[in-house]
Amino acid sequence: MNIAEIHRTRYSVEPEGIYKAPGRVNLIGEHTDYNDGYVLPTPIDRHITVSFQKRGDNKINLHSHDFKQDAEYKLESFKPDPEHHWANYVLGVVQALQKRGYSLGGFNMCLKGDVPIGAGLSSSAALETAVVRSLKDQFDLDLDPVEAAYVGKECENDFVGVQSGIMDQFVSSLGEYGKALFIDCRSNEHSLHRLSSDVKIVIVNSMMDRSLAGSEYNIRHAQCVEAVNTIKETYPEVKALRDVTEEMLLEQWSKLPELIGRRARHVVTENTRVLESTRLLDQGDLNTFGELMYDSHNSLKHDYEISSKHLDLLVDFTMDLDGVLGARLTGAGFGGCTVNLVESDHVDKFSETIRKRYYSHTAKKCEVYVA
Ligand code: GLA
């Protein structure tokens, strides 16, 4: 059933609009966004779609096709709903818009998607972005795509309770399929960079639970703040790890607890890798870009410590495969997916070999998607 049919079946009336937004995969620049740094994600060809129809009252009626659940709220009095986790991404967006002074009315909405849920491919940001798009259009809100992304982030930070950065919502809102989106997460400056058709972005889903990701994510965030607080005693101009150079970090190394130093080193070196990768992409030097992806993975594994046995295996399996230029874990970590840069004519062989190796080492089946 398509979303219009789902809407008609559920509410016995035609939807007034249908809106969608994509999930994303991050090519490089992990855990840099909330440090005011740089990222280089790209949207994937998988989306969350919502149908919309205004009501004459103040109710928000929601139906999730994928969870086979309904939920009802009142526009003026809702709070986070632990029973319907998916609904919080709609409610949080409504709250963020209300806080900005926009006035909304009641509505019926259905939700459906093919972004794998909980795999680190930002199904939640896709949902937030689709909901912002629907409310902007239906209630005539004066909201540009960058502000729309910040509404999604606010939903995540203030309503859902994850201290995430802006990357996922930004690329879902402003990304273009087939292009990498460079984002400066401090200034919001951004630029699109075409991906060569000689290579494919291949995502491998380890199918491992990411339940640690939420708590460990907020811990990493706090460790970065701790590093900044020490470094700014010497360099008061440092507001975030974005402002720290490799030389500064070396000089400050003995003042930082070893663990905090390693966390900072990941972010500082990763920012450099993103700038370099963007340049390499424009120059068509995909081999060197791929090497930086492997460097990024090692840094996430040893310094930021957010990899897992399964993600490491998936990256290790690529080392001797023909046509693979780079591989790394992507997203928050602790499970989820790897992103691989694979020459187009090697994609089938790549997928087949990775599936076999993963199964024989872990007795688990991974899923492979071409972005
Ligand atoms: C999650 C967050 C993003 C970003 C990544 C890690 O996807 O939502 O803001 O921090 O993790 O790079």
mmCIF file of C-alpha atoms and ligand atoms in Angstrom:
data_model
loop_
_atom_site.group_PDB
_atom_site.id
_atom_site.type_symbol
_atom_site.label_atom_id
_atom_site.label_comp_id
_atom_site.label_asym_id
_atom_site.label_seq_id
_atom_site.Cartn_x
_atom_site.Cartn_y
_atom_site.Cartn_z
ATOM 1 C CA MET A 1 0.000 0.000 0.000
ATOM 2 C CA ASN A 2 1.303 3.442 -0.774
ATOM 3 C CA ILE A 3 1.038 6.247 1.778
ATOM 4 C CA ALA A 4 -2.090 7.812 0.215
ATOM 5 C CA GLU A 5 -3.896 4.459 0.406
ATOM 6 C CA ILE A 6 -2.747 3.998 3.989
ATOM 7 C CA HIS A 7 -4.104 7.457 4.828
ATOM 8 C CA ARG A 8 -7.445 6.795 3.123
ATOM 9 C CA THR A 9 -7.802 3.450 4.891
ATOM 10 C CA ARG A 10 -6.938 4.882 8.300
ATOM 11 C CA TYR A 11 -8.830 8.217 8.196
ATOM 12 C CA SER A 12 -11.434 7.662 5.418
ATOM 13 C CA VAL A 13 -10.352 10.835 3.677
ATOM 14 C CA GLU A 14 -7.766 11.915 1.074
ATOM 15 C CA PRO A 15 -4.462 13.323 2.389
ATOM 16 C CA GLU A 16 -3.893 16.983 1.485
ATOM 17 C CA GLY A 17 -0.185 16.478 0.981
ATOM 18 C CA ILE A 18 2.591 13.870 0.907
ATOM 19 C CA TYR A 19 6.118 14.725 1.999
ATOM 20 C CA LYS A 20 9.335 12.756 2.181
ATOM 21 C CA ALA A 21 12.955 13.100 3.272
ATOM 22 C CA PRO A 22 15.979 10.794 2.935
ATOM 23 C CA GLY A 23 18.201 8.987 5.398
ATOM 24 C CA ARG A 24 21.945 9.569 5.146
ATOM 25 C CA VAL A 25 25.323 7.942 5.241
ATOM 26 C CA ASN A 26 28.343 9.877 6.454
ATOM 27 C CA LEU A 27 31.395 9.506 4.187
ATOM 28 C CA ILE A 28 33.810 11.053 6.682
ATOM 29 C CA GLY A 29 33.736 13.450 9.669
ATOM 30 C CA GLU A 30 32.427 11.385 12.575
ATOM 31 C CA HIS A 31 31.642 12.964 15.954
ATOM 32 C CA THR A 32 32.869 16.310 14.693
ATOM 33 C CA ASP A 33 29.516 18.088 14.251
ATOM 34 C CA TYR A 34 28.879 18.756 17.947
ATOM 35 C CA ASN A 35 32.458 20.037 18.190
ATOM 36 C CA ASP A 36 31.625 22.812 15.710
ATOM 37 C CA GLY A 37 33.630 20.919 13.085
ATOM 38 C CA TYR A 38 33.251 19.621 9.534
ATOM 39 C CA VAL A 39 31.307 16.670 8.089
ATOM 40 C CA LEU A 40 30.824 15.111 4.650
ATOM 41 C CA PRO A 41 27.606 13.051 4.474
ATOM 42 C CA THR A 42 25.388 12.149 1.504
ATOM 43 C CA PRO A 43 21.677 11.333 1.361
ATOM 44 C CA ILE A 44 20.725 7.738 0.537
ATOM 45 C CA ASP A 45 17.945 6.601 -1.763
ATOM 46 C CA ARG A 46 15.769 5.532 1.161
ATOM 47 C CA HIS A 47 13.150 7.778 2.671
ATOM 48 C CA ILE A 48 10.542 8.372 5.319
ATOM 49 C CA THR A 49 7.236 9.518 3.835
ATOM 50 C CA VAL A 50 4.366 11.171 5.689
ATOM 51 C CA SER A 51 0.823 11.988 4.597
ATOM 52 C CA PHE A 52 -0.891 15.061 5.980
ATOM 53 C CA GLN A 53 -4.423 16.314 6.383
ATOM 54 C CA LYS A 54 -5.616 19.230 8.516
ATOM 55 C CA ARG A 55 -8.272 18.632 11.151
ATOM 56 C CA GLY A 56 -10.801 21.178 12.388
ATOM 57 C CA ASP A 57 -9.743 20.679 16.036
ATOM 58 C CA ASN A 58 -6.571 20.605 18.114
ATOM 59 C CA LYS A 59 -5.811 16.902 17.918
ATOM 60 C CA ILE A 60 -2.715 15.276 16.476
ATOM 61 C CA ASN A 61 -3.641 11.801 15.246
ATOM 62 C CA LEU A 62 -0.748 9.643 14.092
ATOM 63 C CA HIS A 63 -0.506 6.253 12.455
ATOM 64 C CA SER A 64 2.764 4.382 11.895
ATOM 65 C CA HIS A 65 2.498 1.857 9.090
ATOM 66 C CA ASP A 66 5.818 0.210 10.000
ATOM 67 C CA PHE A 67 5.074 -0.171 13.728
ATOM 68 C CA LYS A 68 1.352 -0.878 13.106
ATOM 69 C CA GLN A 69 0.444 1.592 15.853
ATOM 70 C CA ASP A 70 -1.840 4.584 16.326
ATOM 71 C CA ALA A 71 -1.358 7.433 18.769
ATOM 72 C CA GLU A 72 -3.397 10.527 19.674
ATOM 73 C CA TYR A 73 -2.320 13.767 21.317
ATOM 74 C CA LYS A 74 -3.591 17.281 21.953
ATOM 75 C CA LEU A 75 -1.732 20.161 20.375
ATOM 76 C CA GLU A 76 -1.599 22.197 23.588
ATOM 77 C CA SER A 77 -0.659 19.424 26.044
ATOM 78 C CA PHE A 78 1.613 16.596 24.977
ATOM 79 C CA LYS A 79 4.810 15.208 26.439
ATOM 80 C CA PRO A 80 7.341 12.563 25.359
ATOM 81 C CA ASP A 81 5.524 9.255 24.877
ATOM 82 C CA PRO A 82 7.529 6.202 25.990
ATOM 83 C CA GLU A 83 4.908 3.849 24.499
ATOM 84 C CA HIS A 84 5.206 5.220 20.968
ATOM 85 C CA HIS A 85 8.843 6.130 20.508
ATOM 86 C CA TRP A 86 8.361 6.926 16.792
ATOM 87 C CA ALA A 87 5.678 9.526 17.618
ATOM 88 C CA ASN A 88 8.188 11.578 19.644
ATOM 89 C CA TYR A 89 9.917 12.648 16.425
ATOM 90 C CA VAL A 90 6.668 14.225 15.254
ATOM 91 C CA LEU A 91 5.771 15.746 18.633
ATOM 92 C CA GLY A 92 9.289 17.106 19.173
ATOM 93 C CA VAL A 93 9.123 18.916 15.836
ATOM 94 C CA VAL A 94 5.712 20.372 16.737
ATOM 95 C CA GLN A 95 7.128 21.546 20.063
ATOM 96 C CA ALA A 96 10.222 23.106 18.472
ATOM 97 C CA LEU A 97 8.038 25.011 15.985
ATOM 98 C CA GLN A 98 5.659 26.185 18.710
ATOM 99 C CA LYS A 99 8.651 27.390 20.762
ATOM 100 C CA ARG A 100 9.705 29.483 17.773
ATOM 101 C CA GLY A 101 6.296 31.130 17.822
ATOM 102 C CA TYR A 102 4.716 29.381 14.834
ATOM 103 C CA SER A 103 1.048 28.643 15.226
ATOM 104 C CA LEU A 104 -0.166 25.224 14.123
ATOM 105 C CA GLY A 105 -3.512 23.402 14.024
ATOM 106 C CA GLY A 106 -4.558 19.798 14.538
ATOM 107 C CA PHE A 107 -3.778 17.180 11.867
ATOM 108 C CA ASN A 108 -3.962 13.545 10.840
ATOM 109 C CA MET A 109 -0.726 11.965 9.664
ATOM 110 C CA CYS A 110 0.495 8.552 8.501
ATOM 111 C CA LEU A 111 4.165 7.538 8.496
ATOM 112 C CA LYS A 112 5.959 4.955 6.384
ATOM 113 C CA GLY A 113 9.580 4.410 5.390
ATOM 114 C CA ASP A 114 12.299 2.203 3.993
ATOM 115 C CA VAL A 115 15.250 3.666 5.932
ATOM 116 C CA PRO A 116 16.360 0.770 8.175
ATOM 117 C CA ILE A 117 15.430 1.721 11.745
ATOM 118 C CA GLY A 118 18.168 1.784 14.398
ATOM 119 C CA ALA A 119 20.928 1.074 11.872
ATOM 120 C CA GLY A 120 22.659 4.454 12.114
ATOM 121 C CA LEU A 121 21.269 5.675 8.778
ATOM 122 C CA SER A 122 19.237 8.486 10.381
ATOM 123 C CA SER A 123 15.679 7.282 9.999
ATOM 124 C CA SER A 124 14.851 9.698 12.833
ATOM 125 C CA ALA A 125 16.325 12.738 11.046
ATOM 126 C CA ALA A 126 14.480 11.682 7.879
ATOM 127 C CA LEU A 127 11.220 11.558 9.821
ATOM 128 C CA GLU A 128 11.857 14.924 11.484
ATOM 129 C CA THR A 129 12.660 16.518 8.131
ATOM 130 C CA ALA A 130 9.570 15.066 6.426
ATOM 131 C CA VAL A 131 7.399 16.340 9.302
ATOM 132 C CA VAL A 132 8.968 19.831 9.189
ATOM 133 C CA ARG A 133 8.344 19.905 5.417
ATOM 134 C CA SER A 134 4.688 18.985 5.867
ATOM 135 C CA LEU A 135 4.037 21.557 8.606
ATOM 136 C CA LYS A 136 5.939 24.295 6.770
ATOM 137 C CA ASP A 137 3.886 23.719 3.636
ATOM 138 C CA GLN A 138 0.482 23.211 5.241
ATOM 139 C CA PHE A 139 0.709 26.060 7.767
ATOM 140 C CA ASP A 140 2.653 28.395 5.489
ATOM 141 C CA LEU A 141 5.634 28.728 7.824
ATOM 142 C CA ASP A 142 8.451 31.038 6.874
ATOM 143 C CA LEU A 143 11.283 28.556 7.396
ATOM 144 C CA ASP A 144 14.380 28.041 5.249
ATOM 145 C CA PRO A 145 15.975 24.570 4.873
ATOM 146 C CA VAL A 146 18.825 25.358 7.318
ATOM 147 C CA GLU A 147 16.389 26.484 10.009
ATOM 148 C CA ALA A 148 14.265 23.436 9.207
ATOM 149 C CA ALA A 149 17.323 21.292 10.025
ATOM 150 C CA TYR A 150 17.770 23.087 13.369
ATOM 151 C CA VAL A 151 14.101 22.421 14.215
ATOM 152 C CA GLY A 152 14.847 18.694 13.762
ATOM 153 C CA LYS A 153 17.968 18.965 15.920
ATOM 154 C CA GLU A 154 16.011 20.710 18.668
ATOM 155 C CA CYS A 155 13.462 17.900 18.572
ATOM 156 C CA GLU A 156 16.281 15.395 19.070
ATOM 157 C CA ASN A 157 18.085 17.397 21.811
ATOM 158 C CA ASP A 158 15.150 18.756 23.831
ATOM 159 C CA PHE A 159 12.363 16.242 23.291
ATOM 160 C CA VAL A 160 14.016 12.890 22.552
ATOM 161 C CA GLY A 161 17.019 13.609 24.799
ATOM 162 C CA VAL A 162 20.062 12.838 22.620
ATOM 163 C CA GLN A 163 22.713 15.564 22.514
ATOM 164 C CA SER A 164 23.326 15.014 18.806
ATOM 165 C CA GLY A 165 24.767 17.526 16.364
ATOM 166 C CA ILE A 166 23.294 19.022 13.189
ATOM 167 C CA MET A 167 24.712 16.681 10.521
ATOM 168 C CA ASP A 168 21.805 14.259 10.029
ATOM 169 C CA GLN A 169 19.009 16.829 9.759
ATOM 170 C CA PHE A 170 21.178 19.165 7.670
ATOM 171 C CA VAL A 171 21.898 16.560 5.001
ATOM 172 C CA SER A 172 18.336 15.235 5.042
ATOM 173 C CA SER A 173 17.085 18.791 4.488
ATOM 174 C CA LEU A 174 19.713 20.145 2.059
ATOM 175 C CA GLY A 175 21.464 17.133 0.555
ATOM 176 C CA GLU A 176 21.212 16.051 -3.069
ATOM 177 C CA TYR A 177 21.377 12.448 -4.135
ATOM 178 C CA GLY A 178 24.678 11.552 -5.840
ATOM 179 C CA LYS A 179 26.544 14.419 -4.160
ATOM 180 C CA ALA A 180 28.444 14.701 -0.912
ATOM 181 C CA LEU A 181 27.447 17.641 1.266
ATOM 182 C CA PHE A 182 30.309 19.402 3.026
ATOM 183 C CA ILE A 183 29.019 21.217 6.119
ATOM 184 C CA ASP A 184 30.812 23.622 8.401
ATOM 185 C CA CYS A 185 28.798 22.910 11.542
ATOM 186 C CA ARG A 186 29.719 26.242 13.129
ATOM 187 C CA SER A 187 28.909 28.690 10.340
ATOM 188 C CA ASN A 188 26.389 26.466 8.489
ATOM 189 C CA GLU A 189 28.308 27.145 5.280
ATOM 190 C CA HIS A 190 27.866 24.164 3.004
ATOM 191 C CA SER A 191 28.698 22.992 -0.496
ATOM 192 C CA LEU A 192 27.789 20.072 -2.739
ATOM 193 C CA HIS A 193 30.460 17.830 -4.268
ATOM 194 C CA ARG A 194 29.577 15.426 -7.054
ATOM 195 C CA LEU A 195 30.448 11.765 -6.475
ATOM 196 C CA SER A 196 32.067 10.054 -9.443
ATOM 197 C CA SER A 197 29.918 7.443 -11.203
ATOM 198 C CA ASP A 198 33.017 5.179 -11.309
ATOM 199 C CA VAL A 199 32.447 4.365 -7.638
ATOM 200 C CA LYS A 200 29.495 3.369 -5.525
ATOM 201 C CA ILE A 201 28.848 4.110 -1.871
ATOM 202 C CA VAL A 202 28.089 0.695 -0.405
ATOM 203 C CA ILE A 203 26.634 0.399 3.086
ATOM 204 C CA VAL A 204 27.021 -2.790 5.103
ATOM 205 C CA ASN A 205 24.661 -3.164 8.051
ATOM 206 C CA SER A 206 26.210 -5.272 10.833
ATOM 207 C CA MET A 207 22.650 -5.816 12.161
ATOM 208 C CA MET A 208 24.080 -5.318 15.648
ATOM 209 C CA ASP A 209 22.123 -3.503 18.322
ATOM 210 C CA ARG A 210 23.114 0.126 18.881
ATOM 211 C CA SER A 211 21.677 0.332 22.400
ATOM 212 C CA LEU A 212 24.981 1.651 23.827
ATOM 213 C CA ALA A 213 25.071 4.458 21.299
ATOM 214 C CA GLY A 214 22.780 6.854 23.240
ATOM 215 C CA SER A 215 24.561 6.800 26.608
ATOM 216 C CA GLU A 216 28.101 6.560 25.205
ATOM 217 C CA TYR A 217 27.283 9.363 22.764
ATOM 218 C CA ASN A 218 26.509 11.794 25.563
ATOM 219 C CA ILE A 219 29.660 10.662 27.442
ATOM 220 C CA ARG A 220 31.847 11.407 24.376
ATOM 221 C CA HIS A 221 30.200 14.805 24.110
ATOM 222 C CA ALA A 222 31.081 15.586 27.743
ATOM 223 C CA GLN A 223 34.696 14.383 27.255
ATOM 224 C CA CYS A 224 35.127 16.809 24.370
ATOM 225 C CA VAL A 225 33.875 19.664 26.549
ATOM 226 C CA GLU A 226 36.377 18.605 29.238
ATOM 227 C CA ALA A 227 39.239 18.797 26.728
ATOM 228 C CA VAL A 228 38.132 22.264 25.608
ATOM 229 C CA ASN A 229 37.930 23.503 29.213
ATOM 230 C CA THR A 230 41.550 22.508 29.871
ATOM 231 C CA ILE A 231 42.923 23.818 26.578
ATOM 232 C CA LYS A 232 41.209 27.175 26.902
ATOM 233 C CA GLU A 233 43.067 27.886 30.155
ATOM 234 C CA THR A 234 46.073 28.461 27.853
ATOM 235 C CA TYR A 235 44.178 29.468 24.702
ATOM 236 C CA PRO A 236 41.086 31.493 25.726
ATOM 237 C CA GLU A 237 40.059 31.842 22.069
ATOM 238 C CA VAL A 238 39.266 28.096 21.931
ATOM 239 C CA LYS A 239 35.476 27.683 22.063
ATOM 240 C CA ALA A 240 35.253 24.120 20.736
ATOM 241 C CA LEU A 241 37.609 21.367 19.532
ATOM 242 C CA ARG A 242 37.169 22.862 16.071
ATOM 243 C CA ASP A 243 39.523 25.645 17.184
ATOM 244 C CA VAL A 244 42.293 23.280 18.328
ATOM 245 C CA THR A 245 45.181 22.560 15.970
ATOM 246 C CA GLU A 246 47.353 19.428 16.058
ATOM 247 C CA GLU A 247 50.274 21.556 17.332
ATOM 248 C CA MET A 248 48.192 23.001 20.167
ATOM 249 C CA LEU A 249 47.032 19.554 21.179
ATOM 250 C CA LEU A 250 50.589 18.228 21.232
ATOM 251 C CA GLU A 251 51.660 21.116 23.391
ATOM 252 C CA GLN A 252 48.728 20.597 25.790
ATOM 253 C CA TRP A 253 49.035 16.794 25.837
ATOM 254 C CA SER A 254 50.607 16.465 29.309
ATOM 255 C CA LYS A 255 47.859 18.591 30.878
ATOM 256 C CA LEU A 256 45.083 16.336 29.643
ATOM 257 C CA PRO A 257 44.180 12.950 31.147
ATOM 258 C CA GLU A 258 45.322 10.384 28.571
ATOM 259 C CA LEU A 259 41.771 9.320 27.670
ATOM 260 C CA ILE A 260 40.583 12.898 27.169
ATOM 261 C CA GLY A 261 43.647 13.601 25.031
ATOM 262 C CA ARG A 262 42.812 10.681 22.760
ATOM 263 C CA ARG A 263 39.192 11.790 22.403
ATOM 264 C CA ALA A 264 40.379 15.265 21.411
ATOM 265 C CA ARG A 265 42.969 13.826 19.033
ATOM 266 C CA HIS A 266 40.263 11.976 17.127
ATOM 267 C CA VAL A 267 38.208 15.134 16.625
ATOM 268 C CA VAL A 268 41.170 17.330 15.715
ATOM 269 C CA THR A 269 42.594 14.875 13.169
ATOM 270 C CA GLU A 270 39.134 13.998 11.799
ATOM 271 C CA ASN A 271 38.427 17.657 11.016
ATOM 272 C CA THR A 272 41.654 17.787 9.003
ATOM 273 C CA ARG A 273 40.642 14.595 7.185
ATOM 274 C CA VAL A 274 37.271 16.075 6.183
ATOM 275 C CA LEU A 275 38.854 19.198 4.676
ATOM 276 C CA GLU A 276 41.387 17.058 2.843
ATOM 277 C CA SER A 277 38.730 14.574 1.660
ATOM 278 C CA THR A 278 36.557 17.321 0.198
ATOM 279 C CA ARG A 279 39.540 18.603 -1.781
ATOM 280 C CA LEU A 280 40.403 15.074 -2.955
ATOM 281 C CA LEU A 281 36.828 14.456 -4.054
ATOM 282 C CA ASP A 282 36.903 17.565 -6.224
ATOM 283 C CA GLN A 283 40.255 16.517 -7.680
ATOM 284 C CA GLY A 284 38.944 13.029 -8.404
ATOM 285 C CA ASP A 285 41.619 11.427 -6.210
ATOM 286 C CA LEU A 286 39.422 8.712 -4.771
ATOM 287 C CA ASN A 287 42.317 6.426 -3.844
ATOM 288 C CA THR A 288 43.706 8.912 -1.334
ATOM 289 C CA PHE A 289 40.182 9.723 -0.141
ATOM 290 C CA GLY A 290 39.709 5.990 0.531
ATOM 291 C CA GLU A 291 42.917 5.894 2.580
ATOM 292 C CA LEU A 292 41.574 8.704 4.750
ATOM 293 C CA MET A 293 38.423 6.630 5.332
ATOM 294 C CA TYR A 294 40.592 3.820 6.744
ATOM 295 C CA ASP A 295 42.505 6.364 8.881
ATOM 296 C CA SER A 296 39.177 7.672 10.173
ATOM 297 C CA HIS A 297 38.125 4.164 11.161
ATOM 298 C CA ASN A 298 41.372 3.572 13.050
ATOM 299 C CA SER A 299 40.975 6.842 14.883
ATOM 300 C CA LEU A 300 37.365 5.981 15.826
ATOM 301 C CA LYS A 301 38.522 2.542 16.959
ATOM 302 C CA HIS A 302 41.582 3.465 19.020
ATOM 303 C CA ASP A 303 41.147 7.104 20.063
ATOM 304 C CA TYR A 304 37.376 7.620 20.203
ATOM 305 C CA GLU A 305 36.633 3.954 21.062
ATOM 306 C CA ILE A 306 33.205 3.731 19.464
ATOM 307 C CA SER A 307 33.802 0.771 17.162
ATOM 308 C CA SER A 308 32.792 -2.827 17.872
ATOM 309 C CA LYS A 309 34.120 -6.271 17.052
ATOM 310 C CA HIS A 310 31.571 -6.613 14.243
ATOM 311 C CA LEU A 311 32.310 -3.228 12.659
ATOM 312 C CA ASP A 312 36.065 -3.898 12.846
ATOM 313 C CA LEU A 313 35.573 -7.255 11.132
ATOM 314 C CA LEU A 314 33.540 -5.635 8.338
ATOM 315 C CA VAL A 315 36.326 -3.115 7.739
ATOM 316 C CA ASP A 316 39.077 -5.762 7.974
ATOM 317 C CA PHE A 317 37.297 -7.958 5.399
ATOM 318 C CA THR A 318 37.696 -5.218 2.782
ATOM 319 C CA MET A 319 41.493 -5.034 3.034
ATOM 320 C CA ASP A 320 42.315 -7.654 0.408
ATOM 321 C CA LEU A 321 39.289 -7.095 -1.844
ATOM 322 C CA ASP A 322 39.739 -5.776 -5.367
ATOM 323 C CA GLY A 323 38.086 -2.474 -6.149
ATOM 324 C CA VAL A 324 37.604 -1.284 -2.574
ATOM 325 C CA LEU A 325 39.083 2.190 -2.089
ATOM 326 C CA GLY A 326 38.042 2.825 1.503
ATOM 327 C CA ALA A 327 35.923 1.575 4.393
ATOM 328 C CA ARG A 328 34.999 2.802 7.861
ATOM 329 C CA LEU A 329 32.262 2.677 10.450
ATOM 330 C CA THR A 330 29.652 5.360 9.854
ATOM 331 C CA GLY A 331 27.322 7.197 12.246
ATOM 332 C CA ALA A 332 27.376 7.192 16.024
ATOM 333 C CA GLY A 333 29.090 3.763 16.316
ATOM 334 C CA PHE A 334 28.665 0.732 18.656
ATOM 335 C CA GLY A 335 26.965 -1.269 15.920
ATOM 336 C CA GLY A 336 25.096 -0.051 12.887
ATOM 337 C CA CYS A 337 26.840 0.192 9.528
ATOM 338 C CA THR A 338 30.097 0.584 7.657
ATOM 339 C CA VAL A 339 30.414 2.781 4.569
ATOM 340 C CA ASN A 340 32.564 1.515 1.701
ATOM 341 C CA LEU A 341 33.852 3.212 -1.407
ATOM 342 C CA VAL A 342 33.782 0.519 -4.101
ATOM 343 C CA GLU A 343 34.540 0.706 -7.826
ATOM 344 C CA SER A 344 31.227 0.244 -9.656
ATOM 345 C CA ASP A 345 32.171 -2.954 -11.483
ATOM 346 C CA HIS A 346 33.331 -4.624 -8.251
ATOM 347 C CA VAL A 347 30.160 -4.015 -6.242
ATOM 348 C CA ASP A 348 28.536 -7.420 -6.858
ATOM 349 C CA LYS A 349 31.662 -9.372 -5.952
ATOM 350 C CA PHE A 350 32.214 -7.107 -2.924
ATOM 351 C CA SER A 351 28.696 -7.727 -1.601
ATOM 352 C CA GLU A 352 28.919 -11.465 -2.099
ATOM 353 C CA THR A 353 32.315 -11.795 -0.374
ATOM 354 C CA ILE A 354 31.433 -9.549 2.571
ATOM 355 C CA ARG A 355 28.201 -11.477 3.184
ATOM 356 C CA LYS A 356 30.050 -14.811 3.143
ATOM 357 C CA ARG A 357 32.898 -13.682 5.358
ATOM 358 C CA TYR A 358 30.607 -12.012 7.882
ATOM 359 C CA TYR A 359 28.451 -15.102 8.151
ATOM 360 C CA SER A 360 31.379 -17.475 8.517
ATOM 361 C CA HIS A 361 33.026 -15.341 11.253
ATOM 362 C CA THR A 362 29.949 -14.329 13.254
ATOM 363 C CA ALA A 363 27.096 -16.693 12.286
ATOM 364 C CA LYS A 364 25.128 -13.521 11.532
ATOM 365 C CA LYS A 365 23.797 -12.148 8.281
ATOM 366 C CA CYS A 366 24.680 -8.617 7.309
ATOM 367 C CA GLU A 367 22.629 -6.517 4.888
ATOM 368 C CA VAL A 368 24.213 -4.650 1.994
ATOM 369 C CA TYR A 369 22.698 -1.512 0.410
ATOM 370 C CA VAL A 370 24.053 0.518 -2.461
ATOM 371 C CA ALA A 371 23.428 4.147 -1.470
HETATM 372 C C1 GLA B 1 24.755 10.673 15.151
HETATM 373 C C2 GLA B 1 24.348 12.119 15.434
HETATM 374 C C3 GLA B 1 25.117 13.093 14.549
HETATM 375 C C4 GLA B 1 26.621 12.839 14.592
HETATM 376 C C5 GLA B 1 26.932 11.348 14.408
HETATM 377 C C6 GLA B 1 28.380 11.023 14.637
HETATM 378 O O1 GLA B 1 24.349 10.329 13.866
HETATM 379 O O2 GLA B 1 22.969 12.296 15.247
HETATM 380 O O3 GLA B 1 24.805 14.417 14.917
HETATM 381 O O4 GLA B 1 27.182 13.325 15.767
HETATM 382 O O5 GLA B 1 26.157 10.525 15.280
HETATM 383 O O6 GLA B 1 29.169 11.633 13.687
#
